[in-house]
CSV table of C-alpha atoms and ligand atoms in Angstrom, one decimal:
chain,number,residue,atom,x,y,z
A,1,UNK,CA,-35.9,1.7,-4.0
A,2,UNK,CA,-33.9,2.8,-7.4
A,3,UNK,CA,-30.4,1.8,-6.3
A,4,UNK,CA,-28.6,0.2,-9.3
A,5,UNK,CA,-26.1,-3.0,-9.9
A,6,UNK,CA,-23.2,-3.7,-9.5
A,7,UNK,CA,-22.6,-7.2,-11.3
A,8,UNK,CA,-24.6,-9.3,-9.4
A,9,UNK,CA,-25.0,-7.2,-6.2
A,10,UNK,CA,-27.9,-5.2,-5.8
A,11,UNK,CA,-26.9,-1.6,-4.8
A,12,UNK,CA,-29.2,0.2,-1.9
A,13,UNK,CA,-29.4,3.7,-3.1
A,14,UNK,CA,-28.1,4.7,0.0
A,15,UNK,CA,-25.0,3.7,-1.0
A,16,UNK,CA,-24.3,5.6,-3.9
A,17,UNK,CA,-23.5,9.3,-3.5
A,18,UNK,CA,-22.3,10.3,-6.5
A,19,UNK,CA,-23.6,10.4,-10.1
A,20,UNK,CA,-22.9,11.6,-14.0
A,21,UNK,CA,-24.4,10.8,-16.8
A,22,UNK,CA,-22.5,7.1,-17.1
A,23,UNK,CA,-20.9,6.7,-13.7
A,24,UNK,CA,-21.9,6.2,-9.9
A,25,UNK,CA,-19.9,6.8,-7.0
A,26,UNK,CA,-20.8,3.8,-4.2
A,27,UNK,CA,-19.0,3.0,-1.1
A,28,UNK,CA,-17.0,0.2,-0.4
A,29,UNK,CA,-18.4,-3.2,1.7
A,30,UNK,CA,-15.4,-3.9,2.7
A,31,UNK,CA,-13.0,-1.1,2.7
A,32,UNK,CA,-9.3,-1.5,3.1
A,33,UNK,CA,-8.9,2.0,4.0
A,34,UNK,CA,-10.8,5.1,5.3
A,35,UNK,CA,-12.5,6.3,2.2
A,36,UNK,CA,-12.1,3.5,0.0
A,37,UNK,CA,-14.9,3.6,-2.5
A,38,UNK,CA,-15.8,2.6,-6.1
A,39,UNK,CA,-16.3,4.0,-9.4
A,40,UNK,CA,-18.7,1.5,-11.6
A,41,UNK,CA,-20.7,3.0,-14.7
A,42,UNK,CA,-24.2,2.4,-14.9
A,43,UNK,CA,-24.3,-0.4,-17.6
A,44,UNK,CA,-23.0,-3.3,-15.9
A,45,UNK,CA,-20.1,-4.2,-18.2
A,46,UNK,CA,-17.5,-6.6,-17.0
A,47,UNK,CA,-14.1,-5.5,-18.9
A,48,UNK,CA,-13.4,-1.7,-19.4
A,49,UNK,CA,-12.7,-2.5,-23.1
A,50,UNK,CA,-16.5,-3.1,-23.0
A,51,UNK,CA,-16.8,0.6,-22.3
A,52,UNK,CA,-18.0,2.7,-25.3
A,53,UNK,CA,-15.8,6.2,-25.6
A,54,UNK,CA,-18.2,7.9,-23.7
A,55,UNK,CA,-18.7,6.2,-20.8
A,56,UNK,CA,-14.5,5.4,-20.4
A,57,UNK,CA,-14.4,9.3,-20.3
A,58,UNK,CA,-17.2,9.9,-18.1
A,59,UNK,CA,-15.6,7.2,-15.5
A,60,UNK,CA,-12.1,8.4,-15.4
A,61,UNK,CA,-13.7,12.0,-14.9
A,62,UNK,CA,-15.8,11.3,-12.4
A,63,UNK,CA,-12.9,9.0,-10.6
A,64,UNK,CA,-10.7,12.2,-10.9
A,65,UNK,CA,-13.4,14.2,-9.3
A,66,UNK,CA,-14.1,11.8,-6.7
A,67,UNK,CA,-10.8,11.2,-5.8
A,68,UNK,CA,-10.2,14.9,-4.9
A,69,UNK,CA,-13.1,14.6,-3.1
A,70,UNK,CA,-12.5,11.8,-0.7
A,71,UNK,CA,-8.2,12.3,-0.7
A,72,UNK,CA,-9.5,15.8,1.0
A,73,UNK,CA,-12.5,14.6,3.6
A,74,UNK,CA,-10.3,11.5,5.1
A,75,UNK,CA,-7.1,13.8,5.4
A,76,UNK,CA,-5.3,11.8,2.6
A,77,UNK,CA,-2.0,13.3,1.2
A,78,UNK,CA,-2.1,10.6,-2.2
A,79,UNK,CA,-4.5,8.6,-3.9
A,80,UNK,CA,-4.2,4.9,-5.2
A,81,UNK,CA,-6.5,4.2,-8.5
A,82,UNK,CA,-6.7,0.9,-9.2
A,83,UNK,CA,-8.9,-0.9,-11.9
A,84,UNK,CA,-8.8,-5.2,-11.4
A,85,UNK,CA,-9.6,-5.8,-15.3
A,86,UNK,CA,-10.2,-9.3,-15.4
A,87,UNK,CA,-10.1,-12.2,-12.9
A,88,UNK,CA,-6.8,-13.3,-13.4
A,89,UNK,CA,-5.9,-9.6,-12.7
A,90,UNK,CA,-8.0,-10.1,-9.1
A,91,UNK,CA,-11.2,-9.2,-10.2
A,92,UNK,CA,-14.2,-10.5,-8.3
A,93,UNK,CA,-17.4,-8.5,-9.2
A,94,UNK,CA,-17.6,-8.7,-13.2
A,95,UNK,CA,-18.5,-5.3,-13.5
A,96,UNK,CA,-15.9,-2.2,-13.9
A,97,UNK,CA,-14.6,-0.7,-10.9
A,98,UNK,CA,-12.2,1.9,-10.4
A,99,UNK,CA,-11.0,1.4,-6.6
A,100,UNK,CA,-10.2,5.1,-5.3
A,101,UNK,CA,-7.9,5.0,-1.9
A,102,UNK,CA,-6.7,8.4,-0.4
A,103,UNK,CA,-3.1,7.5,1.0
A,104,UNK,CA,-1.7,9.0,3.4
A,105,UNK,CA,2.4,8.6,4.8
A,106,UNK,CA,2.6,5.2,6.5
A,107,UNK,CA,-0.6,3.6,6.2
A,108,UNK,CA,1.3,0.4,4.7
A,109,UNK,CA,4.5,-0.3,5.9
A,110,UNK,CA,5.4,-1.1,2.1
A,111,UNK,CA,3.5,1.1,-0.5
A,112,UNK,CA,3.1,-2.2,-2.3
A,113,UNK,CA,1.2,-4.5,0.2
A,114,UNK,CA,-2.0,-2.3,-0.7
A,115,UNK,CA,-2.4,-4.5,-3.8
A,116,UNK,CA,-2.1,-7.5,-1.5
A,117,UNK,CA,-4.8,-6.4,0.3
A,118,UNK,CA,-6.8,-5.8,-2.4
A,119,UNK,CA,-5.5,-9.1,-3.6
A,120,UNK,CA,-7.6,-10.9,-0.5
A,121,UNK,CA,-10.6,-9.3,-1.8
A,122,UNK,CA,-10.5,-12.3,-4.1
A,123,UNK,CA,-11.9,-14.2,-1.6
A,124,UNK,CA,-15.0,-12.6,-2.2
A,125,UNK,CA,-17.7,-10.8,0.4
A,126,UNK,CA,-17.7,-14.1,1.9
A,127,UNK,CA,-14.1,-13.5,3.7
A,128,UNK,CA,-14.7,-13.9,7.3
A,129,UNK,CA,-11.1,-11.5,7.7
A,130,UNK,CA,-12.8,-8.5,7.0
A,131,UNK,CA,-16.6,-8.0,8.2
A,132,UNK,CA,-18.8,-6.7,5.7
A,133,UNK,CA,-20.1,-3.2,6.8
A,134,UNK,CA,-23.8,-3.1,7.7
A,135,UNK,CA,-26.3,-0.7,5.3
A,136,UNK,CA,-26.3,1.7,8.1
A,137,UNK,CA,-22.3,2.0,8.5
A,138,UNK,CA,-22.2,2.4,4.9
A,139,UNK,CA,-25.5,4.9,4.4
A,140,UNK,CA,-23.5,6.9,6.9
A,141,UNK,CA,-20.8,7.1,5.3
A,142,UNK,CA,-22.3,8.2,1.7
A,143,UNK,CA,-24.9,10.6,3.0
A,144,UNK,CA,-21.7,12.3,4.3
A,145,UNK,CA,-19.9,12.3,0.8
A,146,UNK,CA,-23.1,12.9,-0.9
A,147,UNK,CA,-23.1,16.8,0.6
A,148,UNK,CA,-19.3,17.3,-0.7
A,149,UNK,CA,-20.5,17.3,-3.9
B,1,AMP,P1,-12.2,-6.5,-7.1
B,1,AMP,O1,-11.6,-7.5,-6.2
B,1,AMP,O2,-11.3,-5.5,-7.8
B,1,AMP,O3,-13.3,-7.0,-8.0
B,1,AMP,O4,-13.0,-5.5,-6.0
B,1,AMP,C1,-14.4,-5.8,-5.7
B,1,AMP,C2,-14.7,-4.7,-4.7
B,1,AMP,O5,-16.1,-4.6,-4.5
B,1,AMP,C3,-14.1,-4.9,-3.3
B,1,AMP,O6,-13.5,-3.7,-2.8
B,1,AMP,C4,-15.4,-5.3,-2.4
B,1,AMP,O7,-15.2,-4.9,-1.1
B,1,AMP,C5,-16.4,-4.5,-3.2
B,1,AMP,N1,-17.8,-5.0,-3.0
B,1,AMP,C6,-18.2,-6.3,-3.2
B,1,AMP,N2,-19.6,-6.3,-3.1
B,1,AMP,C7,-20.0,-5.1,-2.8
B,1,AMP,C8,-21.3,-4.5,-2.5
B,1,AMP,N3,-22.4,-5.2,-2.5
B,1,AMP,N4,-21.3,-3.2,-2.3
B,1,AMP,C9,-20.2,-2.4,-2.3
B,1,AMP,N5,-18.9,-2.9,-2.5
B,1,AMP,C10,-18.9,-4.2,-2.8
């Protein structure tokens, strides 16, 4: 398997199903929302200011691109970008992630609680409220986003 990293994590390759020259698209093991997937870049690099130029460009490109992408397939109407830079900003994998979330009207009662939910991602893959999704539910998933692009 090639796959790649992401921090500690080994990544299955079929999770990813997106690449440019210094970004990956994977999806998410625990999504808070339909769609909800991550932008890392290839060199595992735990703050973006560790980012050179290039590969800052290539992941806000490819996280514009892949937004459109997903906000389009799960019928979203907005997107939330969110990068957790640091662990005191909520930050659990030390590794740069761009969190794309299509939005859509009502899917949290206040537009705000998404960060709390994001937030209780803290507690790590270990967090017994949200189930990890098995390799097949998630290979699913990016073999159908794979053919979007
Ligand atoms: P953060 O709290 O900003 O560091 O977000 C970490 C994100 O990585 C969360 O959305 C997790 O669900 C996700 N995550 C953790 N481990 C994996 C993994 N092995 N594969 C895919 N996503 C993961």
């Amino acid at each position: 398997m090639t796959g790649c990293k992401f921090g500690p994590y080994l990544i299955h390759e079929s999770q990813i199903f997106f690449r440019s020259q210094w970004s990956i698209g994977i999806v998410n093991l625990k999504p808070i929302a339909p769609g909800h997937v991550l932008v890392i870049p290839k060199r595992i690099a735990p703050r973006l200011a560790d980012l050179n130029k290039e590969e800052t460009a290539d992941l806000m490109l490819s996280a514009q691109h892949i937004g459109g992408v997903v906000e389009k397939h799960f019928k979203g109407t907005s997107l939330t970008l969110t990068i957790q830079d640091g662990p005191q900003a909520g930050q659990t994998v030390p590794h740069v992630h761009i969190h794309v979330v299509p939005r859509k009207k009502g899917d949290w009662a206040q537009n705000d609680d998404i960060y709390k939910e994001l937030d209780q991602q803290k507690k790590g893959v270990d967090n017994e409220d949200r189930k990890p999704r098995t390799q097949e539910e998630m290979a699913v998933e990016a073999d159908e986003l794979r053919s979007l692009f």
